[in-house]
Tab-separated table of C-alpha atoms in Angstrom:
chain	number	residue	atom	x	y	z
A	23	MET	CA	-4.168	-3.925	22.972
A	24	ARG	CA	-5.062	-0.487	22.186
A	25	LEU	CA	-1.922	1.437	21.566
A	26	THR	CA	-2.466	5.162	22.693
A	27	ALA	CA	-0.412	8.345	22.525
A	28	GLY	CA	1.924	9.220	25.091
A	29	SER	CA	5.214	7.309	26.631
A	30	GLY	CA	6.745	4.944	29.058
A	31	MET	CA	6.869	1.704	31.009
A	32	HIS	CA	3.021	1.622	30.476
A	33	ASP	CA	3.324	1.935	26.823
A	34	VAL	CA	6.434	-0.562	26.571
A	35	GLU	CA	4.307	-2.945	28.577
A	36	GLN	CA	1.112	-3.282	26.380
A	37	THR	CA	3.365	-2.856	22.867
A	38	ARG	CA	5.148	-6.146	24.944
A	39	MET	CA	1.846	-8.007	25.394
A	40	PHE	CA	0.076	-7.028	22.242
A	41	ALA	CA	2.867	-8.593	20.088
A	42	GLN	CA	3.594	-11.781	22.440
A	43	TRP	CA	-0.618	-11.938	21.656
A	44	LEU	CA	0.050	-12.003	17.732
A	45	LEU	CA	2.950	-14.531	18.395
A	46	ASP	CA	0.741	-16.714	20.631
A	47	LEU	CA	-2.203	-16.689	17.897
A	48	GLY	CA	0.021	-17.147	14.948
A	49	GLU	CA	1.696	-20.610	16.470
A	50	GLY	CA	-1.913	-21.361	17.284
A	51	LYS	CA	-0.978	-21.275	21.178
A	52	LEU	CA	-4.727	-19.656	21.351
A	53	GLY	CA	-8.204	-21.083	22.155
A	54	GLY	CA	-6.416	-24.386	23.884
A	55	SER	CA	-5.500	-28.001	22.212
A	56	ASN	CA	-6.718	-28.001	19.160
A	57	ASP	CA	-6.668	-30.086	15.111
A	58	GLY	CA	-6.093	-26.718	13.023
A	59	ASP	CA	-10.360	-25.044	14.444
A	60	ALA	CA	-10.486	-23.423	17.711
A	61	ILE	CA	-12.226	-20.204	18.852
A	62	ILE	CA	-10.222	-17.420	20.227
A	63	ASP	CA	-11.223	-15.658	22.318
A	64	ILE	CA	-10.318	-11.331	20.729
A	65	PRO	CA	-9.442	-8.382	23.110
A	66	ASP	CA	-12.671	-6.482	23.424
A	67	ASP	CA	-10.299	-3.672	22.764
A	68	LEU	CA	-9.176	-5.227	19.684
A	69	LEU	CA	-12.509	-4.965	17.523
A	70	ILE	CA	-14.578	-2.775	15.657
A	71	ILE	CA	-18.253	-2.323	17.776
A	72	ASP	CA	-19.723	-0.676	14.729
A	73	SER	CA	-20.981	-2.648	12.860
A	74	ALA	CA	-22.485	-0.312	10.408
A	75	ASP	CA	-19.648	0.951	9.547
A	76	PRO	CA	-16.965	-0.594	10.420
A	77	ILE	CA	-14.117	0.836	7.723
A	78	SER	CA	-14.772	4.160	8.848
A	79	SER	CA	-14.368	3.330	12.819
A	80	LEU	CA	-11.154	1.574	11.421
A	81	ILE	CA	-9.992	4.785	9.281
A	82	GLU	CA	-10.984	7.604	12.518
A	83	PHE	CA	-9.269	5.203	14.978
A	84	VAL	CA	-6.223	4.972	12.589
A	85	TYR	CA	-6.233	8.373	11.310
A	86	PRO	CA	-7.545	10.541	13.414
A	87	SER	CA	-8.948	13.796	12.404
A	88	LEU	CA	-6.732	13.592	9.437
A	89	LEU	CA	-8.227	16.946	7.657
A	90	GLU	CA	-6.597	18.578	10.772
A	91	ASN	CA	-3.717	16.698	11.286
A	92	TYR	CA	-2.099	15.096	7.941
A	93	GLN	CA	0.372	18.271	7.678
A	94	SER	CA	1.911	17.671	10.808
A	95	SER	CA	5.322	16.548	10.458
A	96	GLY	CA	5.311	12.343	11.098
A	97	PHE	CA	1.731	12.228	11.276
A	98	TYR	CA	1.741	9.196	8.655
A	99	GLN	CA	5.159	7.581	10.393
A	100	LYS	CA	2.632	5.444	13.032
A	101	ARG	CA	-0.022	4.837	11.078
A	102	ALA	CA	-1.290	2.153	8.973
A	103	ILE	CA	-4.089	0.118	8.601
A	104	LEU	CA	-3.637	-3.561	7.472
A	105	ALA	CA	-5.900	-5.569	5.536
A	106	PRO	CA	-5.573	-9.307	4.349
A	107	THR	CA	-6.105	-8.324	0.944
A	108	ASN	CA	-5.302	-6.150	-2.103
A	109	GLU	CA	-9.348	-5.948	-2.403
A	110	VAL	CA	-9.490	-4.260	0.897
A	111	VAL	CA	-6.572	-1.909	1.025
A	112	ASP	CA	-8.129	-0.300	-2.264
A	113	GLU	CA	-11.247	-0.113	-0.812
A	114	ILE	CA	-9.903	1.860	2.199
A	115	ASN	CA	-7.882	3.745	0.225
A	116	SER	CA	-10.389	4.842	-2.163
A	117	GLN	CA	-12.925	5.917	0.845
A	118	LEU	CA	-9.912	7.331	2.494
A	119	LEU	CA	-8.822	9.102	-1.383
A	120	LEU	CA	-12.656	11.157	-1.543
A	121	MET	CA	-12.103	12.571	2.370
A	122	PHE	CA	-8.798	13.969	1.375
A	123	PRO	CA	-9.010	17.505	0.206
A	124	GLY	CA	-7.623	19.362	-2.642
A	125	ASP	CA	-7.941	18.234	-6.792
A	126	SER	CA	-6.774	14.755	-7.369
A	127	LYS	CA	-4.585	13.447	-10.581
A	128	GLU	CA	-5.021	10.770	-12.312
A	129	TYR	CA	-1.649	9.170	-14.275
A	130	LEU	CA	-2.773	6.502	-17.050
A	131	SER	CA	-0.026	3.442	-17.534
A	132	SER	CA	1.670	2.961	-20.867
A	133	ASP	CA	1.232	-0.881	-21.598
A	134	SER	CA	2.494	-3.334	-24.174
A	135	ILE	CA	3.197	-7.029	-24.678
A	136	TYR	CA	6.998	-7.385	-23.996
A	137	GLU	CA	8.288	-7.782	-27.489
A	138	THR	CA	10.419	-11.413	-26.745
A	139	GLU	CA	6.777	-12.663	-26.571
A	140	ASN	CA	6.468	-11.950	-30.386
A	141	LEU	CA	9.416	-14.987	-30.764
A	142	HIS	CA	7.396	-17.316	-29.346
A	143	ASP	CA	5.466	-19.672	-31.638
A	144	GLY	CA	1.631	-19.582	-31.772
A	145	PHE	CA	1.612	-16.622	-29.982
A	146	ASP	CA	-0.956	-14.143	-30.963
A	147	GLN	CA	-0.409	-10.357	-29.911
A	148	SER	CA	-3.949	-9.181	-31.241
A	149	LEU	CA	-6.022	-11.299	-28.324
A	150	TYR	CA	-4.202	-8.651	-26.090
A	151	SER	CA	-5.257	-5.403	-26.383
A	152	PRO	CA	-4.098	-2.121	-24.636
A	153	ASP	CA	-7.656	-2.500	-22.821
A	154	VAL	CA	-6.611	-5.906	-21.749
A	155	LEU	CA	-3.388	-4.817	-20.486
A	156	ASN	CA	-4.862	-2.236	-18.706
A	157	GLY	CA	-7.209	-4.490	-16.811
A	158	LEU	CA	-4.385	-6.152	-15.657
A	159	LYS	CA	-4.101	-5.617	-11.522
A	160	ILE	CA	-0.965	-7.980	-10.540
A	161	SER	CA	0.111	-7.529	-7.152
A	162	GLY	CA	3.987	-5.502	-6.903
A	163	VAL	CA	2.624	-3.389	-9.656
A	164	PRO	CA	0.908	-0.029	-10.379
A	165	ASN	CA	-2.194	-0.517	-11.330
A	166	HIS	CA	-2.776	1.000	-15.401
A	167	LYS	CA	-5.014	3.827	-13.470
A	168	LEU	CA	-3.517	5.352	-10.487
A	169	VAL	CA	-4.962	8.471	-8.785
A	170	LEU	CA	-3.355	10.910	-6.023
A	171	LYS	CA	-3.490	14.160	-3.725
A	172	VAL	CA	-0.768	16.430	-2.767
A	173	GLY	CA	-0.278	15.297	1.065
A	174	VAL	CA	-1.340	11.370	1.230
A	175	PRO	CA	1.275	8.806	1.806
A	176	ILE	CA	2.356	6.473	-1.349
A	177	MET	CA	4.592	2.859	-1.176
A	178	LEU	CA	7.383	3.093	-3.492
A	179	LEU	CA	6.485	-0.821	-5.434
A	180	ARG	CA	10.490	-1.509	-6.590
A	181	ASN	CA	14.089	-1.131	-5.887
A	182	ILE	CA	14.805	2.769	-6.909
A	183	ASP	CA	17.880	3.663	-4.854
A	184	LYS	CA	19.035	0.747	-2.386
A	185	LYS	CA	22.029	2.829	-1.168
A	186	ASN	CA	19.781	5.129	0.081
A	187	GLY	CA	16.733	3.919	1.547
A	188	LEU	CA	14.201	3.895	-1.900
A	189	CYS	CA	13.855	0.598	-1.818
A	190	ASN	CA	10.502	-1.891	-2.230
A	191	GLY	CA	8.170	-1.080	0.404
A	192	THR	CA	9.311	2.649	1.446
A	193	ARG	CA	6.573	4.819	2.234
A	194	LEU	CA	6.166	8.571	0.686
A	195	LYS	CA	4.675	11.620	1.100
A	196	VAL	CA	3.267	13.395	-1.751
A	197	ILE	CA	4.606	17.157	-2.209
A	198	SER	CA	3.743	18.087	-5.686
A	199	LEU	CA	2.488	15.969	-9.014
A	200	GLY	CA	3.744	17.210	-11.927
A	201	ASN	CA	3.065	15.803	-15.388
A	202	ARG	CA	6.470	13.905	-15.598
A	203	VAL	CA	7.571	13.314	-12.082
A	204	ILE	CA	5.759	13.173	-8.599
A	205	GLU	CA	7.963	15.009	-5.616
A	206	ALA	CA	7.533	12.634	-2.593
A	207	GLU	CA	9.429	12.892	1.364
A	208	VAL	CA	10.416	10.021	2.443
A	209	ILE	CA	8.493	9.180	5.951
A	210	SER	CA	10.135	5.437	6.767
A	211	GLY	CA	13.600	3.851	6.535
A	212	SER	CA	16.941	4.899	6.516
A	213	ASN	CA	16.027	8.406	4.984
A	214	ILE	CA	13.246	9.920	6.801
A	215	GLY	CA	12.591	13.532	5.095
A	216	ALA	CA	14.716	13.149	2.107
A	217	ARG	CA	12.775	14.547	-1.153
A	218	ILE	CA	12.745	12.927	-4.193
A	219	PHE	CA	11.526	13.007	-7.725
A	220	LEU	CA	9.983	9.486	-9.657
A	221	PRO	CA	9.943	9.301	-12.870
A	222	ARG	CA	7.934	7.055	-14.362
A	223	ILE	CA	9.670	3.572	-15.316
A	224	GLY	CA	9.238	0.650	-17.169
A	225	ILE	CA	7.556	-2.628	-15.128
A	226	ILE	CA	7.851	-6.340	-16.898
A	227	PRO	CA	5.730	-8.237	-14.322
A	228	SER	CA	7.262	-11.429	-12.644
A	229	ASP	CA	3.915	-13.089	-11.395
A	230	LYS	CA	4.041	-16.695	-13.101
A	231	LYS	CA	-0.059	-16.961	-12.795
A	232	VAL	CA	0.123	-14.161	-15.901
A	233	PRO	CA	0.612	-16.730	-19.303
A	234	PHE	CA	2.992	-13.876	-21.476
A	235	ARG	CA	5.472	-11.031	-20.329
A	236	PHE	CA	4.168	-7.423	-21.116
A	237	GLN	CA	5.446	-3.980	-19.813
A	238	ARG	CA	4.064	-1.328	-17.824
A	239	ARG	CA	4.684	1.751	-17.847
A	240	GLN	CA	4.328	3.749	-14.773
A	241	PHE	CA	5.036	5.409	-11.563
A	242	PRO	CA	6.382	3.269	-9.426
A	243	VAL	CA	4.328	3.284	-6.269
A	244	ALA	CA	0.677	3.371	-5.230
A	245	LEU	CA	-1.289	4.679	-2.388
A	246	CYS	CA	-1.061	3.293	1.066
A	247	PHE	CA	-3.443	4.247	3.709
A	248	ALA	CA	-3.870	1.003	3.955
A	249	MET	CA	-1.623	-2.280	2.507
A	250	THR	CA	-1.769	-5.518	3.096
A	251	ILE	CA	-0.421	-7.270	5.545
A	252	ASN	CA	2.580	-9.455	3.767
A	253	LYS	CA	3.522	-5.977	2.208
A	254	SER	CA	3.942	-4.373	5.705
A	255	GLN	CA	6.237	-7.205	6.810
A	256	GLY	CA	8.787	-6.413	4.384
């Protein structure tokens, strides 16, 4: 069900039907009896018809007339593109950032081996140069290179101040980009409209796939025109 602007019982019913369709899809109730392999009919209004450039079509649907509307209060609050993987998220975010007006500002992290690793027998720190650490992309950790513009939506990747609603997953809108702090306005959660200043912080990834501990000092945010489905559930 395609949700359209407006209010009233029609919109409520559309939302209810769409939510039920998603639940039935997740619980395997669509497509008839099956052993895990089924053909499911997707409603036409959920499909991207433009096969030549589907991402651009999706962007235009979710963020209509972006350049005219992005400064409007609340424009981002009910809009986000959900994607299955971080690779797709990065592709969509990069395309939207290029479309966005204004100059971009680049922030590079400072990465280093966590000092306790030096105590491990057989650990050769020389194998992990700054270039190697900079190239690591880990879920829930800001990338080494963070590129932003004033006015874009970003998401917190760490709990900063739970009491005031600044938690992992909180969405914000960039107000200004300084050398040492980022000023942003909260656009989701319990503290919408509040303005905050974000510093760089040291983040130690907890991903077990990384066989050693290192620290990345970076602003704890990521661009979030698009986000992963898992992240949106938080």
